[in-house]
Structure formats: structure tokens, C-alpha cells
mmCIF file of C-alpha atoms in Angstrom:
data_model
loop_
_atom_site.group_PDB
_atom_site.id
_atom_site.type_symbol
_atom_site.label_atom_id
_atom_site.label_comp_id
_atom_site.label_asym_id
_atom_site.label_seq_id
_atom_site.Cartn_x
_atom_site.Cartn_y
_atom_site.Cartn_z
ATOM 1 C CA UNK A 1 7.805 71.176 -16.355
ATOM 2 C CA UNK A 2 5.880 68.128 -16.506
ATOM 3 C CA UNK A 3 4.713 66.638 -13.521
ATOM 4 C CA UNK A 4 5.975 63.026 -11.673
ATOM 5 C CA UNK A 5 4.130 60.030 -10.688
ATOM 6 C CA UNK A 6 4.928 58.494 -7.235
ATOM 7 C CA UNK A 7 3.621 54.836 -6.813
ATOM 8 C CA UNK A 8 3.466 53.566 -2.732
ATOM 9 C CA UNK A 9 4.185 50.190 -4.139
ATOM 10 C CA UNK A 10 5.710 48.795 -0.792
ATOM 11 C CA UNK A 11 2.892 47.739 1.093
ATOM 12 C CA UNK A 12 2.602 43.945 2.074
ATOM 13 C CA UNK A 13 -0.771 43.077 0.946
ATOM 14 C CA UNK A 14 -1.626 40.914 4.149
ATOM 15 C CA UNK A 15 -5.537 41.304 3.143
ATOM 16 C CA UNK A 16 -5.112 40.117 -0.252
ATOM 17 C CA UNK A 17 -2.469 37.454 0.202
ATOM 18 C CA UNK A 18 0.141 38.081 -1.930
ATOM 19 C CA UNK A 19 2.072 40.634 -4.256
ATOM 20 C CA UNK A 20 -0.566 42.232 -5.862
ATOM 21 C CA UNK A 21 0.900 45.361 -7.366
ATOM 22 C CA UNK A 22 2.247 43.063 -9.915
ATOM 23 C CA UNK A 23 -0.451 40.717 -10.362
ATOM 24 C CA UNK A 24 -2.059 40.392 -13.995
ATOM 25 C CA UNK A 25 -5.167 41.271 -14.320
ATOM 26 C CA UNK A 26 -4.933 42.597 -18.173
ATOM 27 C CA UNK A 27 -5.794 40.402 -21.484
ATOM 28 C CA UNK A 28 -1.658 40.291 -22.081
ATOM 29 C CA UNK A 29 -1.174 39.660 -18.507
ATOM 30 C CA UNK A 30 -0.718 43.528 -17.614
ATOM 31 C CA UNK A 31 -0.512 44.231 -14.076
ATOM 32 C CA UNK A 32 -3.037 47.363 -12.551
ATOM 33 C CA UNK A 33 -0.082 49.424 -12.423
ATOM 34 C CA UNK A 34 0.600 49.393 -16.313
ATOM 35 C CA UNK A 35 -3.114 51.184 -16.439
ATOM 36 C CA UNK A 36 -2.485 53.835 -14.153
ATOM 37 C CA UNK A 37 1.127 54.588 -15.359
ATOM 38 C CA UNK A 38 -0.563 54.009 -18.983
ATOM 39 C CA UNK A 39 -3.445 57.016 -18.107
ATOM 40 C CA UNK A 40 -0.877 59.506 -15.991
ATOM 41 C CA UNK A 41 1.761 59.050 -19.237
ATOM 42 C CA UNK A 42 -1.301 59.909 -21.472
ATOM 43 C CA UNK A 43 -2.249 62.868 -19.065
ATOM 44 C CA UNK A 44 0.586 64.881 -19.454
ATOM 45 C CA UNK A 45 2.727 63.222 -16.899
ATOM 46 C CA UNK A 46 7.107 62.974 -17.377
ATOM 47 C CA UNK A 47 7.611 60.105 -15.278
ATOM 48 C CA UNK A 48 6.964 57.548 -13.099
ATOM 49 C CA UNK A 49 9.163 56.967 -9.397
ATOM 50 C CA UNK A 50 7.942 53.378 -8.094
ATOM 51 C CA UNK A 51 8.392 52.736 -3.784
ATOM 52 C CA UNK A 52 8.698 48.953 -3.686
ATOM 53 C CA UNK A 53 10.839 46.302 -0.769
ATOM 54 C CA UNK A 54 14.091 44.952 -1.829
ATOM 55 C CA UNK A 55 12.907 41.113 -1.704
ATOM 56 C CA UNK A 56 9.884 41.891 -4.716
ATOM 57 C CA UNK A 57 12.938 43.472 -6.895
ATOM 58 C CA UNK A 58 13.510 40.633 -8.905
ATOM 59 C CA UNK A 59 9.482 39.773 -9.587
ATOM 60 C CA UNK A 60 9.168 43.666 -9.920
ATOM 61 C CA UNK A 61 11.372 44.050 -12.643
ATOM 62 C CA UNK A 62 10.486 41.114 -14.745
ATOM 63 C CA UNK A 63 6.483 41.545 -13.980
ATOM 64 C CA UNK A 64 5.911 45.343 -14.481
ATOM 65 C CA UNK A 65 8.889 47.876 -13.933
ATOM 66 C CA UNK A 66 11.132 46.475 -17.317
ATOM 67 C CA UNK A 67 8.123 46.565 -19.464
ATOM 68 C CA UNK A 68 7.406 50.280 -18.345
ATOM 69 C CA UNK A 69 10.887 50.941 -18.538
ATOM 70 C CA UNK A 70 10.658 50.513 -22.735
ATOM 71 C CA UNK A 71 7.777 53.357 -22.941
ATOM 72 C CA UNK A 72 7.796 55.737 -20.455
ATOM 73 C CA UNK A 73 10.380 57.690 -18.057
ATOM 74 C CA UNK A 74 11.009 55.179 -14.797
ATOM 75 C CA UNK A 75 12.919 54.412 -12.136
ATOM 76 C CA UNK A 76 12.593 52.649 -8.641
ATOM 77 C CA UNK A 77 13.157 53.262 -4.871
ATOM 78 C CA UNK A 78 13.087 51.187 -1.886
ATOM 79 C CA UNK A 79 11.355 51.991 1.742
ATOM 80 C CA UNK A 80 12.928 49.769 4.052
ATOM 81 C CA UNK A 81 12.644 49.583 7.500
ATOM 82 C CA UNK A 82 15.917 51.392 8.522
ATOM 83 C CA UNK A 83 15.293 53.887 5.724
ATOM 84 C CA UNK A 84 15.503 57.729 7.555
ATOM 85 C CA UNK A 85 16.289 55.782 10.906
ATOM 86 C CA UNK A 86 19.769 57.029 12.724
ATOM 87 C CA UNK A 87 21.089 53.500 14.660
ATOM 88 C CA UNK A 88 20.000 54.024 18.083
ATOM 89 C CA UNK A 89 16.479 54.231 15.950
ATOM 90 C CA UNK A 90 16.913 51.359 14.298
ATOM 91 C CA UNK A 91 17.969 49.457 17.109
ATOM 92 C CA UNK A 92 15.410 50.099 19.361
ATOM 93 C CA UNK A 93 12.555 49.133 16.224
ATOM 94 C CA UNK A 94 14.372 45.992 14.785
ATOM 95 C CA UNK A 95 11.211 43.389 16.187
ATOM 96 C CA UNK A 96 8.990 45.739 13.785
ATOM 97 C CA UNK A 97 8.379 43.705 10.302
ATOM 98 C CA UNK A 98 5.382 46.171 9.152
ATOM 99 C CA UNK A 99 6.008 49.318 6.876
ATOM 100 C CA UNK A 100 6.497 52.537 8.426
ATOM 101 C CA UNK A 101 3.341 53.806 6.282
ATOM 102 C CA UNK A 102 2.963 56.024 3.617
ATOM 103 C CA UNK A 103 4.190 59.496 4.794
ATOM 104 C CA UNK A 104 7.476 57.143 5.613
ATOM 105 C CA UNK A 105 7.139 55.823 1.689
ATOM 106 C CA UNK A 106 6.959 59.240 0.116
ATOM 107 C CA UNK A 107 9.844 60.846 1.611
ATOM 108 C CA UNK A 108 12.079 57.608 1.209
ATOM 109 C CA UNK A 109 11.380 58.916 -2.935
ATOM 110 C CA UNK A 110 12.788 62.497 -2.165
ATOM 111 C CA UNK A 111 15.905 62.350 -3.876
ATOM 112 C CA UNK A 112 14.390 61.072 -7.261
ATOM 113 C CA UNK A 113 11.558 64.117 -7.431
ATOM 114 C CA UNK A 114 12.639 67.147 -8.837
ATOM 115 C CA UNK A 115 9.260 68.703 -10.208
ATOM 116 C CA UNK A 116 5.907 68.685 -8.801
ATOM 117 C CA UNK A 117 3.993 64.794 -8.059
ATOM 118 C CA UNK A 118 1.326 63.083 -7.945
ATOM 119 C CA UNK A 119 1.474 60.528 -5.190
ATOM 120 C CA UNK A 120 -1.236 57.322 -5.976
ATOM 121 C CA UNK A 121 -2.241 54.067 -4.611
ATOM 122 C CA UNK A 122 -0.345 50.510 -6.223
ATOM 123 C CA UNK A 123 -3.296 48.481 -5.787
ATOM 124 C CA UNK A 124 -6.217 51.058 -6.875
ATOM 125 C CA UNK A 125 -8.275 52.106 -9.745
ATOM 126 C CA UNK A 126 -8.659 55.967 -10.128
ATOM 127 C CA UNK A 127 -9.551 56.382 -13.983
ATOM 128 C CA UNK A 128 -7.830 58.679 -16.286
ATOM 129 C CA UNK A 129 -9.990 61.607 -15.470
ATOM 130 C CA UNK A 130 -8.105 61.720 -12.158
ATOM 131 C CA UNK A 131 -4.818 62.207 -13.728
ATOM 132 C CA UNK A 132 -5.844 64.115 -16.327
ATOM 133 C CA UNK A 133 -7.132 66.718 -13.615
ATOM 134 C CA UNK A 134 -3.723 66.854 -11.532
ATOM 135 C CA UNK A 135 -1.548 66.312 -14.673
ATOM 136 C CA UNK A 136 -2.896 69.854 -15.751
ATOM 137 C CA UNK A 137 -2.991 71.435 -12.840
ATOM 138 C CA UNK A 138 0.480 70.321 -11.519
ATOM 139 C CA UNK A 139 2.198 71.244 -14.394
ATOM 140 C CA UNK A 140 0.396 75.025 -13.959
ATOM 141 C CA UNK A 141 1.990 75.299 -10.702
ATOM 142 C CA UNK A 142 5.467 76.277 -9.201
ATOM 143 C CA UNK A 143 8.073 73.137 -7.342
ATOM 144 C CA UNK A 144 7.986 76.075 -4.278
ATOM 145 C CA UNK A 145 3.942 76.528 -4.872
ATOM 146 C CA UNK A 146 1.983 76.247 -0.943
ATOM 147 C CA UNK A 147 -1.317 75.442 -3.212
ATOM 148 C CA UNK A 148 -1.160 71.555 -3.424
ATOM 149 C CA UNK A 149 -3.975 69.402 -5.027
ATOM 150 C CA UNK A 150 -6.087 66.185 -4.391
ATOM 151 C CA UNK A 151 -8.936 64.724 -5.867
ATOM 152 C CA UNK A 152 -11.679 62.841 -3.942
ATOM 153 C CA UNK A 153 -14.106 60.311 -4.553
ATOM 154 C CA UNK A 154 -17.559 59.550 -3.089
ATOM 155 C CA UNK A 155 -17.219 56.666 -0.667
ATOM 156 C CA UNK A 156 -20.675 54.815 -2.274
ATOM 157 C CA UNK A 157 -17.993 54.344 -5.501
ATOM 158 C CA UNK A 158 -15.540 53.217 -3.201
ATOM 159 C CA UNK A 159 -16.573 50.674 -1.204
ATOM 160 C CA UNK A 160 -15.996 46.790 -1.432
ATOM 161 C CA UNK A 161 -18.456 44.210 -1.488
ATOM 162 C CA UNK A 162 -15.449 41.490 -0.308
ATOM 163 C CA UNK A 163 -14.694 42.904 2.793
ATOM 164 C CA UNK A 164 -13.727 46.100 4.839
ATOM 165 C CA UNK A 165 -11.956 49.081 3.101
ATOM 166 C CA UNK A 166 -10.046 52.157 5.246
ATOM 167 C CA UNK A 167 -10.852 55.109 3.992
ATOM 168 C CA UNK A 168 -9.950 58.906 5.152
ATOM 169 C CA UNK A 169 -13.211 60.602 5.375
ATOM 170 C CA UNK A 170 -12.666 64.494 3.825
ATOM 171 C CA UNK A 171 -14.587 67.817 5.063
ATOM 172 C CA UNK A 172 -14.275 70.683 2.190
ATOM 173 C CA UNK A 173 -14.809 74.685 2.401
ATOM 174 C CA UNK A 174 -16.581 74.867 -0.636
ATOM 175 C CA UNK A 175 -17.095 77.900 -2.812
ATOM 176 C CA UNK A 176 -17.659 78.482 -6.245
ATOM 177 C CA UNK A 177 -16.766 76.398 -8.857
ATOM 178 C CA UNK A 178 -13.486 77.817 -9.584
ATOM 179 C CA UNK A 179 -11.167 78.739 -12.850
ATOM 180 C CA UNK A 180 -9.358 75.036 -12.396
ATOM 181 C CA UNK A 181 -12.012 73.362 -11.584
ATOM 182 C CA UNK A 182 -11.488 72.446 -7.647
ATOM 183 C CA UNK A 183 -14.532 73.023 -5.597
ATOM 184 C CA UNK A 184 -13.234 74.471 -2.791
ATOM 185 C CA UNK A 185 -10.241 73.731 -0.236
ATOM 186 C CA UNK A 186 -9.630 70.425 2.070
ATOM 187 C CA UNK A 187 -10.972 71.521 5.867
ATOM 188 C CA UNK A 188 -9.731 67.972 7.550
ATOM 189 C CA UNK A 189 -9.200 63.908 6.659
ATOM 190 C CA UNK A 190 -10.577 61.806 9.582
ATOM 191 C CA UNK A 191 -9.220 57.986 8.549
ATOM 192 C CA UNK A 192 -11.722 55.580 8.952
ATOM 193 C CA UNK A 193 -10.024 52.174 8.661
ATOM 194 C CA UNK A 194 -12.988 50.025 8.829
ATOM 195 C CA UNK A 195 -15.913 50.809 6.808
ATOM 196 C CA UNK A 196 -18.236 48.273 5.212
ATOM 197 C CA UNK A 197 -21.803 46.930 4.328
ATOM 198 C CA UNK A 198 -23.775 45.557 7.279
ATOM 199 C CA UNK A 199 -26.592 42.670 6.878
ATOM 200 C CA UNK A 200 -29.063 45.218 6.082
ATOM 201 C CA UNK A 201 -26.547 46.938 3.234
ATOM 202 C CA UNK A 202 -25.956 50.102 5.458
ATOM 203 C CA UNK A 203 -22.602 51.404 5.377
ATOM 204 C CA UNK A 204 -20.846 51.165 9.174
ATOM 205 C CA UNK A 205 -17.668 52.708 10.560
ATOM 206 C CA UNK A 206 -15.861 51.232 13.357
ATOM 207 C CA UNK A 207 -14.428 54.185 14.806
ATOM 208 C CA UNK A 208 -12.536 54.520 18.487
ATOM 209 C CA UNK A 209 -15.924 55.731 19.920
ATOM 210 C CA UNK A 210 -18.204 53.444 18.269
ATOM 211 C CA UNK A 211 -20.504 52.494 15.121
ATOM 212 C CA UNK A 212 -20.843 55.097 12.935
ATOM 213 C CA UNK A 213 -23.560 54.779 9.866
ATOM 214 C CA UNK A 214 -22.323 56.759 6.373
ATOM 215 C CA UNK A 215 -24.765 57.698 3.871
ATOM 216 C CA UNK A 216 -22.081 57.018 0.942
ATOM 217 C CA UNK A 217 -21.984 60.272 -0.338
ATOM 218 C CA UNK A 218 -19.136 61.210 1.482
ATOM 219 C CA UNK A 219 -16.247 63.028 -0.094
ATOM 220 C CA UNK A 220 -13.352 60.181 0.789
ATOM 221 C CA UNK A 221 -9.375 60.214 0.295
ATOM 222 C CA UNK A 222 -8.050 57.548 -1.835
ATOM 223 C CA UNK A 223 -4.747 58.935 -1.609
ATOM 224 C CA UNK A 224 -4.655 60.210 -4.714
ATOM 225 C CA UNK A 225 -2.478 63.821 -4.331
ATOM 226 C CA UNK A 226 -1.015 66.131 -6.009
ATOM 227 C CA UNK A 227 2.124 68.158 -4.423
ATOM 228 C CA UNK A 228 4.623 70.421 -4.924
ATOM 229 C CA UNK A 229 8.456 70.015 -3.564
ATOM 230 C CA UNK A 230 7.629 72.319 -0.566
ATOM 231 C CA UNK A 231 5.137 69.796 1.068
ATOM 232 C CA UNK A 232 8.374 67.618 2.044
ATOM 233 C CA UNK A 233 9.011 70.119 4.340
ATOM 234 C CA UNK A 234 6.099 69.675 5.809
ATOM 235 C CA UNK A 235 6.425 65.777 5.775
ATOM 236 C CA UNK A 236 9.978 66.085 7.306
ATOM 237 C CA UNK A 237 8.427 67.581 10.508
ATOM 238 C CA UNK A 238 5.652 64.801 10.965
ATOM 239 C CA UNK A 239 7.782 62.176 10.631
ATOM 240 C CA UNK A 240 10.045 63.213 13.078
ATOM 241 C CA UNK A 241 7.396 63.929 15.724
ATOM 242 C CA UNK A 242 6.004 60.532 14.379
ATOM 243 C CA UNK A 243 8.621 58.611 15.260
ATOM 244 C CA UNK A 244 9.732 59.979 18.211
ATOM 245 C CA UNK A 245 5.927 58.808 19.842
ATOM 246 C CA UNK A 246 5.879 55.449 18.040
ATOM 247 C CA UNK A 247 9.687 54.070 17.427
ATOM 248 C CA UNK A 248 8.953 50.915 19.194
ATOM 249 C CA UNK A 249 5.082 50.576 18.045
ATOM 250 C CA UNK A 250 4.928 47.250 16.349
ATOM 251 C CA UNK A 251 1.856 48.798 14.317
ATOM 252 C CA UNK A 252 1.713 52.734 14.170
ATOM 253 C CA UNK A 253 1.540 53.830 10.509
ATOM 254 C CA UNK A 254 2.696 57.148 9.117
ATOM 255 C CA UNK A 255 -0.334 58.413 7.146
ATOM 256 C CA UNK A 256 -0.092 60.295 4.217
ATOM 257 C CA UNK A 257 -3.506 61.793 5.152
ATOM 258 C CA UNK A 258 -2.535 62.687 8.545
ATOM 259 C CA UNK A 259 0.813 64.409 6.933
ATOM 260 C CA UNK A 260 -1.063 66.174 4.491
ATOM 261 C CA UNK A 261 -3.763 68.039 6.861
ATOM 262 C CA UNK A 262 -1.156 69.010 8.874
ATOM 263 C CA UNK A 263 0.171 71.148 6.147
ATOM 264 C CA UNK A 264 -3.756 72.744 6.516
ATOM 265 C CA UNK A 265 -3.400 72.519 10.096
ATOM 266 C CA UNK A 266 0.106 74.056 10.665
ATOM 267 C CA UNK A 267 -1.166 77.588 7.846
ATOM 268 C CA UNK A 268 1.598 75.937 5.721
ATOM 269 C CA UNK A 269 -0.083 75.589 2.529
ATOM 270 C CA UNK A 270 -4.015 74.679 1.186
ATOM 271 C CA UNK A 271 -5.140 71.672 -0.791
ATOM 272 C CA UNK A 272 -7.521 71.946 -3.337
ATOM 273 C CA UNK A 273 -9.961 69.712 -3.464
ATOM 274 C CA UNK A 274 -10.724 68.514 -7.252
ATOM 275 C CA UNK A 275 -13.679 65.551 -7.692
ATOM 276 C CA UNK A 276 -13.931 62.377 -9.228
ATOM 277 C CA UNK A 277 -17.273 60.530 -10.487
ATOM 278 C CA UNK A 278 -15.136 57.668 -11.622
ATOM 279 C CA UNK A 279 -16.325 54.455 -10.084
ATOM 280 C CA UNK A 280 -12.995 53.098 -7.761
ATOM 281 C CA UNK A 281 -12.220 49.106 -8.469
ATOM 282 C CA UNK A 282 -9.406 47.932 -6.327
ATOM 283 C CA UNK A 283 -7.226 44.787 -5.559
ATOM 284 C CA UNK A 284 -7.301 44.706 -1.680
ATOM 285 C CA UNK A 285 -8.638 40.677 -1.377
ATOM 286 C CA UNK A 286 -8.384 37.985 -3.312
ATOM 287 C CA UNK A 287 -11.338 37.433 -4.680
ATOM 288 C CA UNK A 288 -11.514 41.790 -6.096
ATOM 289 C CA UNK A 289 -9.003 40.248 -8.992
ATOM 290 C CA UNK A 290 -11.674 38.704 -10.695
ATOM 291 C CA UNK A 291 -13.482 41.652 -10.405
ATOM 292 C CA UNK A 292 -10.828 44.197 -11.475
ATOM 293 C CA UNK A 293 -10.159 41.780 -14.741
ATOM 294 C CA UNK A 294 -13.598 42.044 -15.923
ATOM 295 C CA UNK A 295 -14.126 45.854 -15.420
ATOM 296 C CA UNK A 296 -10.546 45.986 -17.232
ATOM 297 C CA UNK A 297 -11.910 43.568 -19.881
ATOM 298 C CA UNK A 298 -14.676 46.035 -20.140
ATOM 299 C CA UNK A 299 -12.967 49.313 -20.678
ATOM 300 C CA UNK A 300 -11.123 47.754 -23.309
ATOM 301 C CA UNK A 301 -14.160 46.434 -25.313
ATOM 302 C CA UNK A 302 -14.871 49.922 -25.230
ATOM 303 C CA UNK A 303 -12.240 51.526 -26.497
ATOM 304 C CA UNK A 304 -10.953 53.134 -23.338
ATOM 305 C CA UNK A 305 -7.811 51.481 -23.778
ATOM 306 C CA UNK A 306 -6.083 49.345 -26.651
ATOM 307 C CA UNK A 307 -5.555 45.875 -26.090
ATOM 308 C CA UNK A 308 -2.266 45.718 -25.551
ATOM 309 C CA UNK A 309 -0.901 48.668 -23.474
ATOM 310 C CA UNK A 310 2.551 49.048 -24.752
ATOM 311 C CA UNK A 311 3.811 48.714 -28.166
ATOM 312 C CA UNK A 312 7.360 47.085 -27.171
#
């Protein structure tokens, strides 16, 4: 059974100041998300489920999804706010505009997964040696398999020289490199959701109890997953204790990180941890688009990808 791609398309971008998941940033006006549906499709992927709002349907659908549509298996869900919400729920939340976060986003998709997933970033750059490592190894496991996947990145290829980036710092059990290629199991995701370069080009994290300097080689999550159709259970019982301590928190975000090492936490499942050397390039301010259209401009001069994507 071939595998499915899950987009978190939703978010609202505040940083960067507008839509970006369906910004161009290709030489035919491709948007980021035609690369990394491009590289899954070419990795063995079946299809692609995108999470997007209701009101960027229309710009959606013109800009990316109808395009897609013509070469590859797609469809599209929304996460809205009242999404998984009974009405005393939905009442007692209605001043909230922001997202309920990602956990929030992936089980909003439930009903249009029926094999095992790969859950990515909209507005992120992972390379195709990412997909090409869960592509193989989800379609090697079971939809009921408690072994789910990820692949990290070192933070020094993830950070941003335009501003702050949030990033869930990883601790591994390591062993032996093993017969697929993981390196050992995930042991914990702390988010950090301010790290950055200081005058002096350190790397600093604001956490709760203060500055905290990084040395870059970190392992980091870019929320780049791979799961089987048993982790919803899992996901299920963190958003209900989730919401039940935040329904009227005009801010409190459902992390997919936070989701995912409780299935570690709770002895219902591992996560293997599989690497990445690929440097990360990423649309989170306005002026990364520049940036992201010449390393795109790049791979293409190099044969990485054609020049046009899609043939219709």
C-alpha cells in the first residue's frame, strides 16, 4: 500500500504576511508545495490530503491544488475553528481567531487517510531524500504498526538569518545503525519557539527559564513524520485533555510534537528517528521568498528538478 502525504496547509502566516503556501516561488510560477508534492509523488508516495481554511479555497484551487489535481492523487480538507468542537465548546471559544495547532490539523484529515502518512510542513523545504526515506519505510509497515517514523534535521541547517524560527529540540537513544537506516529511537521533543542568531552569531533560545545558547548541531523536529493509522488514537486522547485545559485560551496550540512524544511517553508506540543532511530553506518572512526562489532556481540548473514541474 503506498503511503499518503498530509500537508498542515492552514496556518495563517502572521510572520510572513500573507498566504504563502501558495505563493510562487518557481520559474513557471510554482508554489513550494508543487516541490514537495513533486519529490513525495516521485518517492513512492499514492497521494496527497491538503489541511487548508475555507476563505483561501478559491486562491487554493486556482494557485496550486487544480494544477496538482491533473498529475497526482489529491484532495482537500478544512480545519476550522469549530472542527471536533461539541457546541457548548464552541461557544465558550468563539473570541478565538487563531488555529487550534497542528495535532488539531491532523486529525481534522482522519476521514480521508486510509494507509499509513507522512505528515509535512506547507511552508518548508525538506529535500527529496526526506521523502524518499519515509516513502520506503512507510510503505514496509502495517496501517495498525506501533513503530512510527520521523526524520530530523540539524538545527545549524535550519535556522533563519531573517528572523526567529521555533523549533522542537529532539533527544535520541541511539544504537547501531540499523537494517532501515534509523539511528536509533526518539527519547523526547522539547519545542523551542524562539531560537535565533545573536550579535555575536551565537545561536540563543528563549526558553520559560531563560537564555539558552545551542551549538547547532542539535537533532531538531521540522515536523516532518511518518505514521501509521494507530497514532490517531493516540492523538484523539491529547486533544481531548488539550482542550479541556485550554478551550478558552486565545493562544494555546495543539502541537504535533507534543502529541507525538506522548505516544513515547504513554509505552504506546516508538518513533524512529531517520536523519537528514539536507540543508532546510523555508518561507516563514517575507523577505525568505527571495531566498527560497534562488535556491529553487538553483536545483533546477542542476538538474534536480525539470523546469517545469508538471507536464499538464
Amino acid at each position: 500500500m503506498k503511503p499518503t502525504l498530509l500537508v498542515l496547509a492552514a496556518g495563517m502566516g502572521s510572520r510572513y504576511g500573507g498566504v504563502k503556501q501558495i505563493d510562487g516561488v518557481g520559474l513557471h510560477d510554482e508554489c513550494l508545495l508543487d516541490f514537495a508534492t513533486y519529490d513525495a509523488m516521485k518517492s513512492g508516495f499514492g497521494k496527497v490530503v491538503f489541511i487548508i481554511r475555507k476563505d483561501i479555497e478559491e486562491a487554493f484551487r486556482e494557485r496550486l491544488f487544480d494544477r496538482i489535481a491533473r498529475n497526482f492523487d489529491a484532495e482537500y480538507v478544512f480545519q476550522q475553528h469549530e472542527s471536533l468542537l461539541n457546541d457548548e465548546q464552541i461557544k465558550k471559544s468563539e473570541g478565538r481567531t487563531k488555529p487550534w495547532g497542528t495535532t488539531h490539523a491532523v486529525l481534522c484529515a482522519e476521514k480521508a487517510i486510509n494507509a499509513p502518512f507522512a505528515v509535512i510542513n506547507s511552508d518548508d523545504y525538506y529535500g527529496r531524500q526526506a521523502f524518499e526515506i519515509l516513502g520506503k519505510y512507510l510503505s514496509s509497515i502495517s496501517p495498525d504498526s506501533a513503530e512510527h517514523a520521523m526524520v530530523g534535521y540539524v538545527l545549524g541547517n535550519t535556522m533563519s538569518r531573517s528572523g526567529s524560527v521555533s523549533r522542537g529540540v529532539c533527544t535520541v537513544k541511539e544504537n547501531a545503525a540499523s537494517a532501515d537506516g534509523s539511528i536509533g529511537e526518539l527519547d523526547s521533543i522539547v519545542e523551542n519557539l524562539k531560537i535565533y542568531y545573536d550579535e555575536s552569531d551565537k545561536i540563543i533560545s528563549d526558553m520559560p527559564e531563560g537564555k539558552k545558547i545551542l551549538t547547532g548541531k542539535e537533532w531538531v523536529s521540522m515536523n516532518l513524520f511518518g505514521f501509521s493509522l494507530k497514532a490517531f488514537e493516540e492523538f484523539h486522547v491529547y486533544w481531548e485533555n488539550f482542550i479541556k485545559n485550554n478551550l478558552e485560551s486565545p493562544k494555546a496550540e495543539a502541537l504535533l510534537p507534543v502529541a507525538s512524544s506522548d505516544i513515547i511517553a504513554h509505552k504506546q508506540g516508538i518513533i524512529k528517528f531517520f536523519t537528514s543532511q539536507e540543508t532546510w530553506f523555508g518561507m516563514t518572512y517575507p523577505e525568505d521568498r527571495q531566498i527560497v526562489k534562488d535556491e529553487i532556481a538553483k536545483k533546477i540548473k542542476a538538474g534536480y528538478y525539470p523546469e517545469k514541474l508538471w507536464e499538464k
